[in-house]
Amino acid sequence: MDDFNGINFGLGTLPLLSNAKTRSISAENPKGDTGEGGREIPDASSPASKLGKGWKVRPCITLAKNSTTNIAEIKGPGIIQHIWITVSPISTKT
């Protein structure tokens, strides 16, 4: 069997180890830095305003129509394993 490179996932690779580094990229942590999620300070009008720093208060961003937005700032090579996207119910009506 070839060495597991940490890129090709599936149940068959579940017990295997690799030297690959994983990162979670989010609206709060676009660089995927270790320990940097949950750093957004909620504004006073936010439902999470009393939670304070350390909670996921900005898990997403709203993109304006026809806009360009950086969703990740990652140095070096890598592979995107999953992208989570939601849409407004209004945008799906025809």
PDB file of N, CA and C in Angstrom:
ATOM      1  N   MET A   1       0.839  -1.185   0.000  1.00  0.00           N
ATOM      2  CA  MET A   1       0.000   0.000   0.000  1.00  0.00           C
ATOM      3  C   MET A   1       0.883   1.247   0.000  1.00  0.00           C
ATOM      4  N   ASP A   2       0.497   2.262  -0.782  1.00  0.00           N
ATOM      5  CA  ASP A   2       1.240   3.521  -0.823  1.00  0.00           C
ATOM      6  C   ASP A   2       1.068   4.278   0.491  1.00  0.00           C
ATOM      7  N   ASP A   3       2.024   5.164   0.770  1.00  0.00           N
ATOM      8  CA  ASP A   3       1.895   6.011   1.949  1.00  0.00           C
ATOM      9  C   ASP A   3       0.673   6.902   1.794  1.00  0.00           C
ATOM     10  N   PHE A   4      -0.028   7.126   2.884  1.00  0.00           N
ATOM     11  CA  PHE A   4      -1.200   7.996   2.880  1.00  0.00           C
ATOM     12  C   PHE A   4      -0.728   9.442   2.907  1.00  0.00           C
ATOM     13  N   ASN A   5      -1.177  10.252   1.944  1.00  0.00           N
ATOM     14  CA  ASN A   5      -0.717  11.634   1.840  1.00  0.00           C
ATOM     15  C   ASN A   5      -1.617  12.621   2.575  1.00  0.00           C
ATOM     16  N   GLY A   6      -2.711  12.153   3.154  1.00  0.00           N
ATOM     17  CA  GLY A   6      -3.604  13.042   3.888  1.00  0.00           C
ATOM     18  C   GLY A   6      -4.568  13.795   3.014  1.00  0.00           C
ATOM     19  N   ILE A   7      -4.587  13.518   1.729  1.00  0.00           N
ATOM     20  CA  ILE A   7      -5.444  14.252   0.807  1.00  0.00           C
ATOM     21  C   ILE A   7      -6.658  13.431   0.381  1.00  0.00           C
ATOM     22  N   ASN A   8      -6.458  12.207   0.007  1.00  0.00           N
ATOM     23  CA  ASN A   8      -7.547  11.366  -0.485  1.00  0.00           C
ATOM     24  C   ASN A   8      -8.250  10.690   0.683  1.00  0.00           C
ATOM     25  N   PHE A   9      -9.386  11.255   1.072  1.00  0.00           N
ATOM     26  CA  PHE A   9     -10.100  10.744   2.229  1.00  0.00           C
ATOM     27  C   PHE A   9     -11.182   9.762   1.833  1.00  0.00           C
ATOM     28  N   GLY A  10     -11.563   8.941   2.756  1.00  0.00           N
ATOM     29  CA  GLY A  10     -12.628   7.971   2.610  1.00  0.00           C
ATOM     30  C   GLY A  10     -12.555   7.041   3.802  1.00  0.00           C
ATOM     31  N   LEU A  11     -13.526   6.173   3.939  1.00  0.00           N
ATOM     32  CA  LEU A  11     -13.519   5.267   5.082  1.00  0.00           C
ATOM     33  C   LEU A  11     -12.309   4.346   5.073  1.00  0.00           C
ATOM     34  N   GLY A  12     -11.780   4.048   3.890  1.00  0.00           N
ATOM     35  CA  GLY A  12     -10.612   3.183   3.803  1.00  0.00           C
ATOM     36  C   GLY A  12      -9.353   3.800   4.385  1.00  0.00           C
ATOM     37  N   THR A  13      -9.310   5.127   4.477  1.00  0.00           N
ATOM     38  CA  THR A  13      -8.129   5.799   5.027  1.00  0.00           C
ATOM     39  C   THR A  13      -8.320   6.199   6.492  1.00  0.00           C
ATOM     40  N   LEU A  14      -9.461   5.871   7.053  1.00  0.00           N
ATOM     41  CA  LEU A  14      -9.779   6.277   8.420  1.00  0.00           C
ATOM     42  C   LEU A  14      -8.704   5.911   9.445  1.00  0.00           C
ATOM     43  N   PRO A  15      -8.146   4.703   9.425  1.00  0.00           N
ATOM     44  CA  PRO A  15      -7.148   4.364  10.446  1.00  0.00           C
ATOM     45  C   PRO A  15      -5.728   4.814  10.116  1.00  0.00           C
ATOM     46  N   LEU A  16      -5.537   5.486   8.986  1.00  0.00           N
ATOM     47  CA  LEU A  16      -4.191   5.853   8.554  1.00  0.00           C
ATOM     48  C   LEU A  16      -3.798   7.240   9.052  1.00  0.00           C
ATOM     49  N   LEU A  17      -2.523   7.440   9.271  1.00  0.00           N
ATOM     50  CA  LEU A  17      -1.993   8.731   9.700  1.00  0.00           C
ATOM     51  C   LEU A  17      -1.184   9.346   8.569  1.00  0.00           C
ATOM     52  N   SER A  18      -1.110  10.661   8.553  1.00  0.00           N
ATOM     53  CA  SER A  18      -0.288  11.350   7.562  1.00  0.00           C
ATOM     54  C   SER A  18       0.354  12.565   8.213  1.00  0.00           C
ATOM     55  N   ASN A  19       1.229  13.211   7.478  1.00  0.00           N
ATOM     56  CA  ASN A  19       1.856  14.446   7.948  1.00  0.00           C
ATOM     57  C   ASN A  19       1.105  15.678   7.464  1.00  0.00           C
ATOM     58  N   ALA A  20      -0.055  15.483   6.851  1.00  0.00           N
ATOM     59  CA  ALA A  20      -0.835  16.605   6.334  1.00  0.00           C
ATOM     60  C   ALA A  20      -1.314  17.482   7.487  1.00  0.00           C
ATOM     61  N   LYS A  21      -1.445  18.772   7.213  1.00  0.00           N
ATOM     62  CA  LYS A  21      -1.986  19.713   8.188  1.00  0.00           C
ATOM     63  C   LYS A  21      -3.378  20.100   7.724  1.00  0.00           C
ATOM     64  N   THR A  22      -4.332  20.108   8.637  1.00  0.00           N
ATOM     65  CA  THR A  22      -5.689  20.506   8.289  1.00  0.00           C
ATOM     66  C   THR A  22      -5.985  21.865   8.900  1.00  0.00           C
ATOM     67  N   ARG A  23      -6.850  22.597   8.253  1.00  0.00           N
ATOM     68  CA  ARG A  23      -7.253  23.912   8.722  1.00  0.00           C
ATOM     69  C   ARG A  23      -8.751  24.070   8.520  1.00  0.00           C
ATOM     70  N   SER A  24      -9.376  24.818   9.396  1.00  0.00           N
ATOM     71  CA  SER A  24     -10.775  25.180   9.235  1.00  0.00           C
ATOM     72  C   SER A  24     -10.808  26.660   8.875  1.00  0.00           C
ATOM     73  N   ILE A  25     -11.256  26.949   7.665  1.00  0.00           N
ATOM     74  CA  ILE A  25     -11.340  28.325   7.179  1.00  0.00           C
ATOM     75  C   ILE A  25     -12.782  28.791   7.374  1.00  0.00           C
ATOM     76  N   SER A  26     -12.965  29.967   7.947  1.00  0.00           N
ATOM     77  CA  SER A  26     -14.313  30.493   8.173  1.00  0.00           C
ATOM     78  C   SER A  26     -14.284  32.011   8.037  1.00  0.00           C
ATOM     79  N   ALA A  27     -15.461  32.615   8.134  1.00  0.00           N
ATOM     80  CA  ALA A  27     -15.546  34.076   8.071  1.00  0.00           C
ATOM     81  C   ALA A  27     -14.752  34.714   9.209  1.00  0.00           C
ATOM     82  N   GLU A  28     -14.679  34.058  10.343  1.00  0.00           N
ATOM     83  CA  GLU A  28     -13.920  34.586  11.481  1.00  0.00           C
ATOM     84  C   GLU A  28     -12.431  34.308  11.375  1.00  0.00           C
ATOM     85  N   ASN A  29     -12.056  33.307  10.609  1.00  0.00           N
ATOM     86  CA  ASN A  29     -10.657  32.887  10.533  1.00  0.00           C
ATOM     87  C   ASN A  29     -10.291  32.559   9.082  1.00  0.00           C
ATOM     88  N   PRO A  30     -10.224  33.578   8.200  1.00  0.00           N
ATOM     89  CA  PRO A  30      -9.975  33.321   6.777  1.00  0.00           C
ATOM     90  C   PRO A  30      -8.586  32.769   6.465  1.00  0.00           C
ATOM     91  N   LYS A  31      -7.650  32.876   7.398  1.00  0.00           N
ATOM     92  CA  LYS A  31      -6.308  32.332   7.170  1.00  0.00           C
ATOM     93  C   LYS A  31      -6.161  30.922   7.736  1.00  0.00           C
ATOM     94  N   GLY A  32      -7.140  30.464   8.507  1.00  0.00           N
ATOM     95  CA  GLY A  32      -7.079  29.127   9.079  1.00  0.00           C
ATOM     96  C   GLY A  32      -6.036  28.978  10.164  1.00  0.00           C
ATOM     97  N   ASP A  33      -5.666  30.095  10.794  1.00  0.00           N
ATOM     98  CA  ASP A  33      -4.653  30.042  11.850  1.00  0.00           C
ATOM     99  C   ASP A  33      -5.166  29.256  13.058  1.00  0.00           C
ATOM    100  N   THR A  34      -4.305  28.456  13.644  1.00  0.00           N
ATOM    101  CA  THR A  34      -4.664  27.643  14.800  1.00  0.00           C
ATOM    102  C   THR A  34      -5.112  28.525  15.964  1.00  0.00           C
ATOM    103  N   GLY A  35      -6.261  28.208  16.532  1.00  0.00           N
ATOM    104  CA  GLY A  35      -6.770  28.925  17.696  1.00  0.00           C
ATOM    105  C   GLY A  35      -7.335  30.300  17.419  1.00  0.00           C
ATOM    106  N   GLU A  36      -7.557  30.652  16.162  1.00  0.00           N
ATOM    107  CA  GLU A  36      -8.019  32.006  15.844  1.00  0.00           C
ATOM    108  C   GLU A  36      -9.509  32.088  15.520  1.00  0.00           C
ATOM    109  N   GLY A  37     -10.228  30.981  15.541  1.00  0.00           N
ATOM    110  CA  GLY A  37     -11.678  31.027  15.367  1.00  0.00           C
ATOM    111  C   GLY A  37     -12.320  31.578  16.629  1.00  0.00           C
ATOM    112  N   GLY A  38     -13.482  32.146  16.518  1.00  0.00           N
ATOM    113  CA  GLY A  38     -14.175  32.664  17.695  1.00  0.00           C
ATOM    114  C   GLY A  38     -13.551  33.914  18.268  1.00  0.00           C
ATOM    115  N   ARG A  39     -12.879  34.705  17.445  1.00  0.00           N
ATOM    116  CA  ARG A  39     -12.223  35.926  17.935  1.00  0.00           C
ATOM    117  C   ARG A  39     -13.042  37.189  17.670  1.00  0.00           C
ATOM    118  N   GLU A  40     -14.084  37.058  16.878  1.00  0.00           N
ATOM    119  CA  GLU A  40     -14.908  38.221  16.546  1.00  0.00           C
ATOM    120  C   GLU A  40     -15.614  38.726  17.804  1.00  0.00           C
ATOM    121  N   ILE A  41     -15.598  40.023  18.012  1.00  0.00           N
ATOM    122  CA  ILE A  41     -16.305  40.628  19.138  1.00  0.00           C
ATOM    123  C   ILE A  41     -17.673  41.062  18.627  1.00  0.00           C
ATOM    124  N   PRO A  42     -18.757  40.530  19.206  1.00  0.00           N
ATOM    125  CA  PRO A  42     -20.091  40.851  18.701  1.00  0.00           C
ATOM    126  C   PRO A  42     -20.460  42.306  18.964  1.00  0.00           C
ATOM    127  N   ASP A  43     -21.214  42.906  18.018  1.00  0.00           N
ATOM    128  CA  ASP A  43     -21.672  44.270  18.255  1.00  0.00           C
ATOM    129  C   ASP A  43     -22.868  44.229  19.204  1.00  0.00           C
ATOM    130  N   ALA A  44     -23.209  45.367  19.751  1.00  0.00           N
ATOM    131  CA  ALA A  44     -24.240  45.447  20.792  1.00  0.00           C
ATOM    132  C   ALA A  44     -25.608  44.987  20.315  1.00  0.00           C
ATOM    133  N   SER A  45     -25.902  45.087  19.015  1.00  0.00           N
ATOM    134  CA  SER A  45     -27.218  44.697  18.505  1.00  0.00           C
ATOM    135  C   SER A  45     -27.303  43.210  18.156  1.00  0.00           C
ATOM    136  N   SER A  46     -26.200  42.501  18.259  1.00  0.00           N
ATOM    137  CA  SER A  46     -26.159  41.076  17.915  1.00  0.00           C
ATOM    138  C   SER A  46     -26.801  40.223  19.007  1.00  0.00           C
ATOM    139  N   PRO A  47     -27.512  39.148  18.613  1.00  0.00           N
ATOM    140  CA  PRO A  47     -28.047  38.237  19.631  1.00  0.00           C
ATOM    141  C   PRO A  47     -26.946  37.636  20.511  1.00  0.00           C
ATOM    142  N   ALA A  48     -25.721  37.609  20.013  1.00  0.00           N
ATOM    143  CA  ALA A  48     -24.595  37.047  20.767  1.00  0.00           C
ATOM    144  C   ALA A  48     -23.834  38.106  21.559  1.00  0.00           C
ATOM    145  N   SER A  49     -24.390  39.311  21.681  1.00  0.00           N
ATOM    146  CA  SER A  49     -23.650  40.422  22.290  1.00  0.00           C
ATOM    147  C   SER A  49     -23.195  40.144  23.722  1.00  0.00           C
ATOM    148  N   LYS A  50     -23.931  39.360  24.466  1.00  0.00           N
ATOM    149  CA  LYS A  50     -23.555  39.087  25.858  1.00  0.00           C
ATOM    150  C   LYS A  50     -22.593  37.913  25.992  1.00  0.00           C
ATOM    151  N   LEU A  51     -22.327  37.212  24.891  1.00  0.00           N
ATOM    152  CA  LEU A  51     -21.410  36.075  24.950  1.00  0.00           C
ATOM    153  C   LEU A  51     -19.958  36.516  25.040  1.00  0.00           C
ATOM    154  N   GLY A  52     -19.633  37.628  24.379  1.00  0.00           N
ATOM    155  CA  GLY A  52     -18.262  38.121  24.398  1.00  0.00           C
ATOM    156  C   GLY A  52     -17.346  37.365  23.454  1.00  0.00           C
ATOM    157  N   LYS A  53     -16.071  37.672  23.537  1.00  0.00           N
ATOM    158  CA  LYS A  53     -15.056  37.082  22.670  1.00  0.00           C
ATOM    159  C   LYS A  53     -14.880  35.594  22.983  1.00  0.00           C
ATOM    160  N   GLY A  54     -14.630  34.812  21.940  1.00  0.00           N
ATOM    161  CA  GLY A  54     -14.407  33.385  22.128  1.00  0.00           C
ATOM    162  C   GLY A  54     -15.548  32.517  21.634  1.00  0.00           C
ATOM    163  N   TRP A  55     -16.648  33.125  21.244  1.00  0.00           N
ATOM    164  CA  TRP A  55     -17.795  32.392  20.719  1.00  0.00           C
ATOM    165  C   TRP A  55     -17.911  32.635  19.222  1.00  0.00           C
ATOM    166  N   LYS A  56     -18.493  31.705  18.520  1.00  0.00           N
ATOM    167  CA  LYS A  56     -18.701  31.851  17.075  1.00  0.00           C
ATOM    168  C   LYS A  56     -19.863  32.817  16.840  1.00  0.00           C
ATOM    169  N   VAL A  57     -19.545  34.086  16.718  1.00  0.00           N
ATOM    170  CA  VAL A  57     -20.590  35.085  16.508  1.00  0.00           C
ATOM    171  C   VAL A  57     -20.622  35.578  15.065  1.00  0.00           C
ATOM    172  N   ARG A  58     -19.647  35.185  14.273  1.00  0.00           N
ATOM    173  CA  ARG A  58     -19.621  35.566  12.860  1.00  0.00           C
ATOM    174  C   ARG A  58     -19.271  34.330  12.020  1.00  0.00           C
ATOM    175  N   PRO A  59     -20.150  33.333  11.997  1.00  0.00           N
ATOM    176  CA  PRO A  59     -19.842  32.109  11.270  1.00  0.00           C
ATOM    177  C   PRO A  59     -19.982  32.247   9.761  1.00  0.00           C
ATOM    178  N   CYS A  60     -20.567  33.352   9.312  1.00  0.00           N
ATOM    179  CA  CYS A  60     -20.771  33.501   7.869  1.00  0.00           C
ATOM    180  C   CYS A  60     -20.717  34.975   7.484  1.00  0.00           C
ATOM    181  N   ILE A  61     -20.665  35.220   6.195  1.00  0.00           N
ATOM    182  CA  ILE A  61     -20.740  36.580   5.663  1.00  0.00           C
ATOM    183  C   ILE A  61     -21.811  36.602   4.582  1.00  0.00           C
ATOM    184  N   THR A  62     -22.411  37.754   4.391  1.00  0.00           N
ATOM    185  CA  THR A  62     -23.391  37.932   3.328  1.00  0.00           C
ATOM    186  C   THR A  62     -22.690  38.617   2.169  1.00  0.00           C
ATOM    187  N   LEU A  63     -22.782  38.026   1.002  1.00  0.00           N
ATOM    188  CA  LEU A  63     -22.125  38.576  -0.182  1.00  0.00           C
ATOM    189  C   LEU A  63     -23.108  39.419  -0.975  1.00  0.00           C
ATOM    190  N   ALA A  64     -22.679  40.613  -1.346  1.00  0.00           N
ATOM    191  CA  ALA A  64     -23.509  41.481  -2.170  1.00  0.00           C
ATOM    192  C   ALA A  64     -23.539  40.959  -3.602  1.00  0.00           C
ATOM    193  N   LYS A  65     -24.633  41.198  -4.279  1.00  0.00           N
ATOM    194  CA  LYS A  65     -24.785  40.771  -5.667  1.00  0.00           C
ATOM    195  C   LYS A  65     -23.668  41.366  -6.525  1.00  0.00           C
ATOM    196  N   ASN A  66     -23.086  40.545  -7.389  1.00  0.00           N
ATOM    197  CA  ASN A  66     -22.020  40.944  -8.313  1.00  0.00           C
ATOM    198  C   ASN A  66     -20.760  41.441  -7.607  1.00  0.00           C
ATOM    199  N   SER A  67     -20.554  41.043  -6.379  1.00  0.00           N
ATOM    200  CA  SER A  67     -19.365  41.481  -5.648  1.00  0.00           C
ATOM    201  C   SER A  67     -18.272  40.420  -5.721  1.00  0.00           C
ATOM    202  N   THR A  68     -17.073  40.834  -5.380  1.00  0.00           N
ATOM    203  CA  THR A  68     -15.939  39.921  -5.281  1.00  0.00           C
ATOM    204  C   THR A  68     -15.471  39.934  -3.835  1.00  0.00           C
ATOM    205  N   THR A  69     -15.303  38.765  -3.256  1.00  0.00           N
ATOM    206  CA  THR A  69     -14.905  38.648  -1.856  1.00  0.00           C
ATOM    207  C   THR A  69     -13.876  37.543  -1.699  1.00  0.00           C
ATOM    208  N   ASN A  70     -12.807  37.826  -0.964  1.00  0.00           N
ATOM    209  CA  ASN A  70     -11.850  36.776  -0.612  1.00  0.00           C
ATOM    210  C   ASN A  70     -12.473  35.934   0.490  1.00  0.00           C
ATOM    211  N   ILE A  71     -12.574  34.633   0.267  1.00  0.00           N
ATOM    212  CA  ILE A  71     -13.138  33.776   1.304  1.00  0.00           C
ATOM    213  C   ILE A  71     -12.064  33.000   2.057  1.00  0.00           C
ATOM    214  N   ALA A  72     -10.829  33.081   1.578  1.00  0.00           N
ATOM    215  CA  ALA A  72      -9.726  32.418   2.275  1.00  0.00           C
ATOM    216  C   ALA A  72      -8.413  33.072   1.873  1.00  0.00           C
ATOM    217  N   GLU A  73      -7.487  33.125   2.806  1.00  0.00           N
ATOM    218  CA  GLU A  73      -6.147  33.654   2.551  1.00  0.00           C
ATOM    219  C   GLU A  73      -5.155  32.621   3.066  1.00  0.00           C
ATOM    220  N   ILE A  74      -4.824  31.665   2.211  1.00  0.00           N
ATOM    221  CA  ILE A  74      -3.999  30.537   2.623  1.00  0.00           C
ATOM    222  C   ILE A  74      -2.675  30.577   1.880  1.00  0.00           C
ATOM    223  N   LYS A  75      -1.575  30.432   2.609  1.00  0.00           N
ATOM    224  CA  LYS A  75      -0.254  30.386   1.977  1.00  0.00           C
ATOM    225  C   LYS A  75       0.115  28.938   1.692  1.00  0.00           C
ATOM    226  N   GLY A  76       0.699  28.709   0.536  1.00  0.00           N
ATOM    227  CA  GLY A  76       1.163  27.368   0.188  1.00  0.00           C
ATOM    228  C   GLY A  76       0.095  26.534  -0.483  1.00  0.00           C
ATOM    229  N   PRO A  77       0.481  25.333  -0.912  1.00  0.00           N
ATOM    230  CA  PRO A  77      -0.448  24.457  -1.620  1.00  0.00           C
ATOM    231  C   PRO A  77      -1.454  23.819  -0.668  1.00  0.00           C
ATOM    232  N   GLY A  78      -2.550  23.379  -1.221  1.00  0.00           N
ATOM    233  CA  GLY A  78      -3.551  22.700  -0.407  1.00  0.00           C
ATOM    234  C   GLY A  78      -4.717  22.229  -1.244  1.00  0.00           C
ATOM    235  N   ILE A  79      -5.630  21.582  -0.598  1.00  0.00           N
ATOM    236  CA  ILE A  79      -6.827  21.064  -1.252  1.00  0.00           C
ATOM    237  C   ILE A  79      -8.033  21.457  -0.415  1.00  0.00           C
ATOM    238  N   ILE A  80      -9.064  21.954  -1.071  1.00  0.00           N
ATOM    239  CA  ILE A  80     -10.316  22.265  -0.387  1.00  0.00           C
ATOM    240  C   ILE A  80     -11.137  20.987  -0.361  1.00  0.00           C
ATOM    241  N   GLN A  81     -11.465  20.518   0.825  1.00  0.00           N
ATOM    242  CA  GLN A  81     -12.220  19.274   0.973  1.00  0.00           C
ATOM    243  C   GLN A  81     -13.723  19.518   1.024  1.00  0.00           C
ATOM    244  N   HIS A  82     -14.142  20.701   1.471  1.00  0.00           N
ATOM    245  CA  HIS A  82     -15.572  20.946   1.650  1.00  0.00           C
ATOM    246  C   HIS A  82     -15.830  22.449   1.652  1.00  0.00           C
ATOM    247  N   ILE A  83     -16.895  22.866   0.990  1.00  0.00           N
ATOM    248  CA  ILE A  83     -17.355  24.257   1.051  1.00  0.00           C
ATOM    249  C   ILE A  83     -18.821  24.219   1.459  1.00  0.00           C
ATOM    250  N   TRP A  84     -19.166  24.980   2.474  1.00  0.00           N
ATOM    251  CA  TRP A  84     -20.539  25.045   2.956  1.00  0.00           C
ATOM    252  C   TRP A  84     -21.133  26.364   2.470  1.00  0.00           C
ATOM    253  N   ILE A  85     -22.190  26.288   1.688  1.00  0.00           N
ATOM    254  CA  ILE A  85     -22.831  27.482   1.135  1.00  0.00           C
ATOM    255  C   ILE A  85     -24.331  27.388   1.386  1.00  0.00           C
ATOM    256  N   THR A  86     -24.916  28.489   1.811  1.00  0.00           N
ATOM    257  CA  THR A  86     -26.368  28.568   1.931  1.00  0.00           C
ATOM    258  C   THR A  86     -26.845  29.759   1.119  1.00  0.00           C
ATOM    259  N   VAL A  87     -28.095  29.754   0.757  1.00  0.00           N
ATOM    260  CA  VAL A  87     -28.671  30.865   0.006  1.00  0.00           C
ATOM    261  C   VAL A  87     -29.946  31.312   0.699  1.00  0.00           C
ATOM    262  N   SER A  88     -30.285  32.551   0.483  1.00  0.00           N
ATOM    263  CA  SER A  88     -31.519  33.095   1.026  1.00  0.00           C
ATOM    264  C   SER A  88     -32.701  32.449   0.309  1.00  0.00           C
ATOM    265  N   PRO A  89     -33.779  32.140   1.027  1.00  0.00           N
ATOM    266  CA  PRO A  89     -34.949  31.563   0.354  1.00  0.00           C
ATOM    267  C   PRO A  89     -35.473  32.454  -0.773  1.00  0.00           C
ATOM    268  N   ILE A  90     -35.314  33.763  -0.633  1.00  0.00           N
ATOM    269  CA  ILE A  90     -35.767  34.684  -1.678  1.00  0.00           C
ATOM    270  C   ILE A  90     -34.988  34.469  -2.969  1.00  0.00           C
ATOM    271  N   SER A  91     -33.701  34.167  -2.865  1.00  0.00           N
ATOM    272  CA  SER A  91     -32.878  34.028  -4.066  1.00  0.00           C
ATOM    273  C   SER A  91     -33.218  32.778  -4.871  1.00  0.00           C
ATOM    274  N   THR A  92     -33.943  31.844  -4.299  1.00  0.00           N
ATOM    275  CA  THR A  92     -34.280  30.622  -5.028  1.00  0.00           C
ATOM    276  C   THR A  92     -35.647  30.690  -5.696  1.00  0.00           C
ATOM    277  N   LYS A  93     -36.388  31.750  -5.463  1.00  0.00           N
ATOM    278  CA  LYS A  93     -37.705  31.894  -6.101  1.00  0.00           C
ATOM    279  C   LYS A  93     -37.532  32.365  -7.533  1.00  0.00           C
ATOM    280  N   THR A  94     -38.360  31.843  -8.410  1.00  0.00           N
ATOM    281  CA  THR A  94     -38.277  32.249  -9.824  1.00  0.00           C
ATOM    282  C   THR A  94     -39.435  33.114 -10.223  1.00  0.00           C
TER     283      THR A  94
END
